[in-house]
């Protein structure tokens, strides 16, 4: 019987499918995230590894698993895995694209609305000193209708963000390495802008790009200097796209109006300076943290293991 190791506790749908297909399943059940040392101990005799974005699968881990045939990553990203080295060992690496799109889109829009209407700040006020009552100039925020949204990264999530933003009356612009055709841009009702112009003109900037060498610190001190001082930044892409050491002083200096972060440069660590700012919303990487999305992701990773075990090609291979 082939062995599968799960580096975290996953939705039951994954365990059910694996066991129904005569696979021996073991899971990490400890507190917090699995350590590198613990994963190293567990992979020695396994055939398949199901792991998470938060777990590094490096050369040492791969070398410790001579029978390993597949690393099924639970997430759309896969920068936690040395995919190139895995390929040299004949190990396929898969991810779980697309199924997170709706959830991450909803979180993006929710953060945008929460920032512009100061919802988290208002909740904090009501839980502490409260307020004296409704007044014409009290606690004003901004409507998003009529504002320009700049989307950085127009993949499946970016396109859905564009659809929702259009429905809410926003003017949608975007930047990415592969501009749409004029026909497709018209259908989506979006307008391409060079990154510098998008940063200068947008009222809201939504980062929905993947983490790559090209996007690393795409938003640095120069970018924040160019933003409107009334603009908001939302990052639900990858933490290292934003230079947080530059973002924090920019926020303190009022170079932008606020920020909402679901991902972090040194995740899970967050600079305490952000926690002290009322115009910053911090959420714990919950972009796809819904029952629906996580069950769909679990089905994909388990099914890929089953496919390969049955001599078929797994889906969503990222290191072919």
Coordinates of C-alpha atoms in Angstrom, one line a residue:
X1 CA 0.0 0.0 0.0
X2 CA 1.4 3.4 -1.0
X3 CA 1.9 6.0 1.7
X4 CA 0.6 9.6 1.7
X5 CA 1.7 12.1 4.3
X6 CA -0.3 15.3 5.0
X7 CA 1.8 18.1 6.6
X8 CA -1.2 19.7 8.2
X9 CA -4.8 18.9 9.2
X10 CA -6.9 19.0 6.0
X11 CA -10.6 18.9 5.3
X12 CA -12.1 15.5 5.7
X13 CA -13.0 15.2 2.0
X14 CA -9.2 14.7 1.2
X15 CA -8.8 11.9 3.8
X16 CA -12.0 10.2 2.6
X17 CA -10.9 10.1 -1.0
X18 CA -7.4 8.9 -0.2
X19 CA -8.6 6.1 2.1
X20 CA -11.3 5.0 -0.3
X21 CA -8.6 4.4 -2.9
X22 CA -6.5 2.1 -0.7
X23 CA -3.8 4.6 0.3
X24 CA -2.1 4.6 3.7
X25 CA -2.7 8.1 5.2
X26 CA -0.8 9.8 8.0
X27 CA -1.2 13.4 9.0
X28 CA 0.6 15.9 11.2
X29 CA -1.6 16.7 14.2
X30 CA 0.6 18.8 16.4
X31 CA 0.1 22.3 17.5
X32 CA 0.8 25.1 15.0
X33 CA 2.8 24.6 11.8
X34 CA 4.9 21.5 11.2
X35 CA 8.6 22.1 11.7
X36 CA 11.2 21.5 9.1
X37 CA 12.8 18.8 11.4
X38 CA 9.5 17.1 11.9
X39 CA 8.7 17.0 8.2
X40 CA 12.2 15.7 7.5
X41 CA 11.5 12.8 9.9
X42 CA 8.1 12.0 8.4
X43 CA 8.9 11.9 4.7
X44 CA 11.5 9.1 4.6
X45 CA 9.2 6.3 3.4
X46 CA 6.3 8.2 1.7
X47 CA 5.2 8.0 -1.9
X48 CA 3.1 11.2 -1.9
X49 CA 3.2 14.5 0.0
X50 CA 0.3 16.8 0.5
X51 CA 1.5 20.1 1.9
X52 CA 0.6 23.7 2.5
X53 CA 1.8 27.1 1.3
X54 CA 3.3 27.7 4.8
X55 CA 5.5 24.6 4.7
X56 CA 8.9 24.8 3.0
X57 CA 9.7 21.8 0.9
X58 CA 13.4 22.3 0.0
X59 CA 16.2 20.1 -1.3
X60 CA 16.8 18.5 2.1
X61 CA 13.2 17.4 2.4
X62 CA 13.1 16.1 -1.2
X63 CA 16.4 14.2 -0.7
X64 CA 15.0 12.6 2.5
X65 CA 12.1 11.0 0.5
X66 CA 13.6 8.7 -2.1
X67 CA 10.2 7.1 -3.0
X68 CA 8.5 10.5 -3.4
X69 CA 6.6 10.8 -6.7
X70 CA 4.3 13.8 -6.1
X71 CA 4.1 17.0 -4.0
X72 CA 0.5 18.2 -4.1
X73 CA 0.5 21.8 -2.8
X74 CA -2.7 23.0 -1.1
X75 CA -2.8 26.5 -2.6
X76 CA -2.6 28.3 -5.9
X77 CA 1.0 29.4 -5.1
X78 CA 4.0 27.1 -5.0
X79 CA 6.9 29.2 -4.1
X80 CA 7.3 27.2 -0.9
X81 CA 8.5 24.3 -2.9
X82 CA 11.8 23.9 -4.8
X83 CA 10.0 22.9 -8.0
X84 CA 13.1 22.9 -10.2
X85 CA 14.9 20.5 -7.9
X86 CA 11.8 18.3 -7.6
X87 CA 11.8 18.0 -11.4
X88 CA 15.4 16.8 -11.5
X89 CA 14.2 14.0 -9.2
X90 CA 11.3 13.1 -11.4
X91 CA 8.8 14.4 -8.8
X92 CA 5.8 16.2 -10.1
X93 CA 4.5 19.3 -8.2
X94 CA 0.8 20.4 -8.4
X95 CA -1.2 23.3 -7.1
X96 CA -4.9 24.2 -6.7
X97 CA -5.7 27.0 -9.0
X98 CA -9.0 28.7 -9.8
X99 CA -11.1 27.3 -6.9
X100 CA -10.0 30.1 -4.6
X101 CA -11.1 32.8 -7.0
X102 CA -14.5 33.6 -5.6
X103 CA -13.4 33.7 -2.0
X104 CA -10.3 35.8 -2.6
X105 CA -12.4 38.2 -4.7
X106 CA -14.9 38.6 -2.0
X107 CA -12.2 39.3 0.6
X108 CA -10.6 41.9 -1.7
X109 CA -13.9 43.7 -2.1
X110 CA -14.6 43.4 1.6
X111 CA -11.3 44.9 2.6
X112 CA -11.8 47.7 0.1
X113 CA -15.2 48.6 1.6
X114 CA -14.0 48.2 5.2
X115 CA -11.1 50.6 4.5
X116 CA -13.1 53.2 2.7
X117 CA -16.0 53.2 5.2
X118 CA -13.6 52.8 8.2
X119 CA -15.5 49.8 9.5
X120 CA -12.8 48.2 11.5
X121 CA -11.8 51.6 13.0
X122 CA -15.5 52.1 13.9
X123 CA -15.8 48.7 15.5
X124 CA -12.7 49.6 17.7
X125 CA -14.3 52.8 18.7
X126 CA -17.6 51.2 19.7
X127 CA -15.8 48.6 21.8
X128 CA -13.9 51.2 23.7
X129 CA -15.1 54.8 24.3
X130 CA -18.2 54.6 22.1
X131 CA -19.6 57.7 20.4
X132 CA -21.8 60.6 21.4
X133 CA -24.3 60.2 18.6
X134 CA -24.9 60.8 14.9
X135 CA -23.5 64.1 13.6
X136 CA -23.1 65.5 10.1
X137 CA -19.3 65.5 10.0
X138 CA -18.6 62.6 12.3
X139 CA -16.4 59.6 11.2
X140 CA -16.6 60.3 7.5
X141 CA -15.3 57.8 5.0
X142 CA -15.5 57.5 1.2
X143 CA -17.8 55.8 -1.3
X144 CA -16.1 53.5 -3.8
X145 CA -18.6 54.2 -6.5
X146 CA -17.0 56.6 -9.1
X147 CA -13.5 56.0 -7.9
X148 CA -10.6 54.5 -9.9
X149 CA -9.5 51.0 -9.0
X150 CA -6.1 49.9 -10.2
X151 CA -5.7 46.1 -10.3
X152 CA -2.2 44.8 -10.3
X153 CA -2.3 41.2 -11.7
X154 CA -5.3 40.5 -14.0
X155 CA -5.5 36.7 -13.6
X156 CA -8.6 34.9 -12.7
X157 CA -8.9 36.7 -9.3
X158 CA -8.1 40.1 -10.8
X159 CA -10.7 39.7 -13.5
X160 CA -13.4 38.8 -10.9
X161 CA -12.4 41.8 -8.8
X162 CA -12.8 43.9 -12.0
X163 CA -16.3 42.4 -12.5
X164 CA -17.4 43.2 -9.0
X165 CA -15.9 46.7 -9.1
X166 CA -17.6 47.5 -12.3
X167 CA -20.9 46.4 -10.8
X168 CA -20.3 48.9 -7.9
X169 CA -19.7 51.8 -10.3
X170 CA -15.9 52.0 -10.2
X171 CA -13.6 52.9 -13.1
X172 CA -11.3 49.9 -13.5
X173 CA -7.7 50.0 -14.7
X174 CA -5.1 47.3 -14.6
X175 CA -1.5 46.5 -15.0
X176 CA 0.1 43.1 -15.9
X177 CA 2.8 41.6 -18.1
X178 CA 0.3 40.5 -20.7
X179 CA -2.2 43.2 -21.6
X180 CA -5.6 42.1 -22.9
X181 CA -6.7 42.5 -26.5
X182 CA -8.8 45.6 -27.1
X183 CA -11.8 43.3 -27.6
X184 CA -11.3 41.5 -24.3
X185 CA -10.6 44.7 -22.4
X186 CA -13.8 46.1 -23.7
X187 CA -15.8 43.0 -22.6
X188 CA -14.3 43.2 -19.1
X189 CA -14.7 47.0 -19.1
X190 CA -11.1 47.6 -18.0
X191 CA -8.3 49.9 -19.2
X192 CA -4.6 49.1 -19.3
X193 CA -2.2 51.5 -17.6
X194 CA 1.6 51.3 -17.2
X195 CA 2.3 50.6 -13.5
X196 CA 3.7 54.1 -12.7
X197 CA 0.6 55.7 -14.1
X198 CA -1.7 53.3 -12.4
X199 CA -0.1 54.1 -9.1
X200 CA -0.3 57.8 -9.6
X201 CA -4.0 57.9 -10.6
X202 CA -5.7 55.2 -8.7
X203 CA -7.9 55.8 -5.6
X204 CA -7.7 52.1 -4.7
X205 CA -4.9 49.7 -5.7
X206 CA -5.6 46.0 -5.4
X207 CA -2.6 43.6 -5.6
X208 CA -3.7 40.3 -7.0
X209 CA -0.4 39.3 -8.6
X210 CA 1.6 36.2 -7.9
X211 CA 4.9 36.3 -6.1
X212 CA 7.8 36.2 -8.6
X213 CA 11.2 37.8 -8.9
X214 CA 9.6 40.4 -11.2
X215 CA 6.9 41.4 -8.6
X216 CA 9.2 41.3 -5.5
X217 CA 9.0 44.8 -3.9
X218 CA 7.1 46.1 -6.8
X219 CA 5.6 48.5 -4.2
X220 CA 8.5 50.2 -2.7
X221 CA 9.2 53.7 -1.3
X222 CA 9.1 55.2 -4.8
X223 CA 5.7 53.7 -5.4
X224 CA 4.3 55.1 -2.2
X225 CA 5.7 58.5 -3.0
X226 CA 3.8 58.4 -6.2
X227 CA 0.4 57.4 -4.7
X228 CA -2.3 59.8 -4.0
X229 CA -2.4 60.7 -0.4
X230 CA -6.1 59.8 -0.5
X231 CA -5.5 56.3 -2.0
X232 CA -5.8 52.9 -0.4
X233 CA -3.6 49.8 -0.9
X234 CA -5.0 46.3 -0.6
X235 CA -2.7 43.3 -0.8
X236 CA -4.2 39.8 -1.2
X237 CA -1.5 38.6 -3.6
X238 CA 1.8 37.8 -2.0
X239 CA 3.4 39.5 0.9
X240 CA 6.9 40.2 -0.7
X241 CA 5.3 42.2 -3.5
X242 CA 5.1 45.0 -0.9
X243 CA 8.2 46.4 0.8
X244 CA 6.7 46.6 4.3
X245 CA 9.8 48.5 5.6
X246 CA 8.8 51.3 3.1
X247 CA 5.0 51.0 3.6
X248 CA 5.0 51.6 7.3
X249 CA 6.8 55.0 7.2
X250 CA 4.7 56.0 4.1
X251 CA 1.5 55.3 6.1
X252 CA 2.8 57.2 9.1
X253 CA 3.7 60.2 6.8
X254 CA 0.3 60.2 5.2
X255 CA 1.6 59.4 1.7
X256 CA -1.4 57.1 1.3
X257 CA -4.7 57.0 3.2
X258 CA -4.5 53.5 4.4
X259 CA -3.8 49.8 3.7
X260 CA -5.4 46.4 4.1
X261 CA -3.1 43.4 4.2
X262 CA -4.1 39.7 4.0
X263 CA -0.5 38.6 3.3
X264 CA 2.8 39.6 4.7
X265 CA 6.4 39.9 3.7
X266 CA 7.7 37.8 6.6
X267 CA 4.6 35.8 7.2
X268 CA 3.3 35.0 9.8
X269 CA 5.3 37.8 11.5
X270 CA 3.8 41.3 11.3
X271 CA 5.6 44.5 12.3
X272 CA 4.1 45.9 15.4
X273 CA 4.1 49.3 13.8
X274 CA 1.2 48.3 11.6
X275 CA -0.8 47.2 14.6
X276 CA -0.7 50.7 16.1
X277 CA -2.2 52.4 13.0
X278 CA -6.0 52.9 12.8
X279 CA -5.9 53.2 9.0
X280 CA -4.5 49.7 8.5
X281 CA -6.6 46.5 8.5
X282 CA -4.7 43.3 9.2
X283 CA -6.2 39.9 8.5
X284 CA -4.5 36.5 8.9
X285 CA -4.2 35.2 5.3
X286 CA -7.9 34.4 5.0
X287 CA -8.3 35.1 1.3
X288 CA -9.5 31.5 0.5
X289 CA -10.5 30.6 4.1
X290 CA -14.0 29.4 3.3
X291 CA -15.5 25.9 3.7
X292 CA -16.3 25.9 0.0
X293 CA -12.8 26.9 -1.2
X294 CA -10.9 24.7 1.2
X295 CA -13.0 21.7 0.4
X296 CA -12.5 22.2 -3.3
X297 CA -8.7 22.5 -2.7
X298 CA -8.7 19.4 -0.6
X299 CA -10.5 17.5 -3.4
X300 CA -7.9 18.6 -5.9
X301 CA -4.8 17.5 -3.9
X302 CA -6.3 14.2 -3.0
X303 CA -7.6 13.5 -6.5
X304 CA -4.1 14.2 -7.9
X305 CA -2.6 11.7 -5.6
X306 CA -5.2 9.1 -6.7
X307 CA -4.7 9.8 -10.3
X308 CA -0.9 9.3 -10.2
X309 CA -1.3 6.3 -8.0
X310 CA -3.6 4.8 -10.7
X311 CA -1.1 5.5 -13.4
X312 CA -2.8 8.6 -14.8
X313 CA -1.5 12.1 -15.2
X314 CA -2.3 14.5 -12.3
X315 CA -3.8 17.9 -13.0
X316 CA -2.3 21.3 -12.5
X317 CA 1.4 20.2 -12.7
X318 CA 3.6 23.3 -12.3
X319 CA 7.0 21.8 -13.0
X320 CA 6.2 19.8 -16.2

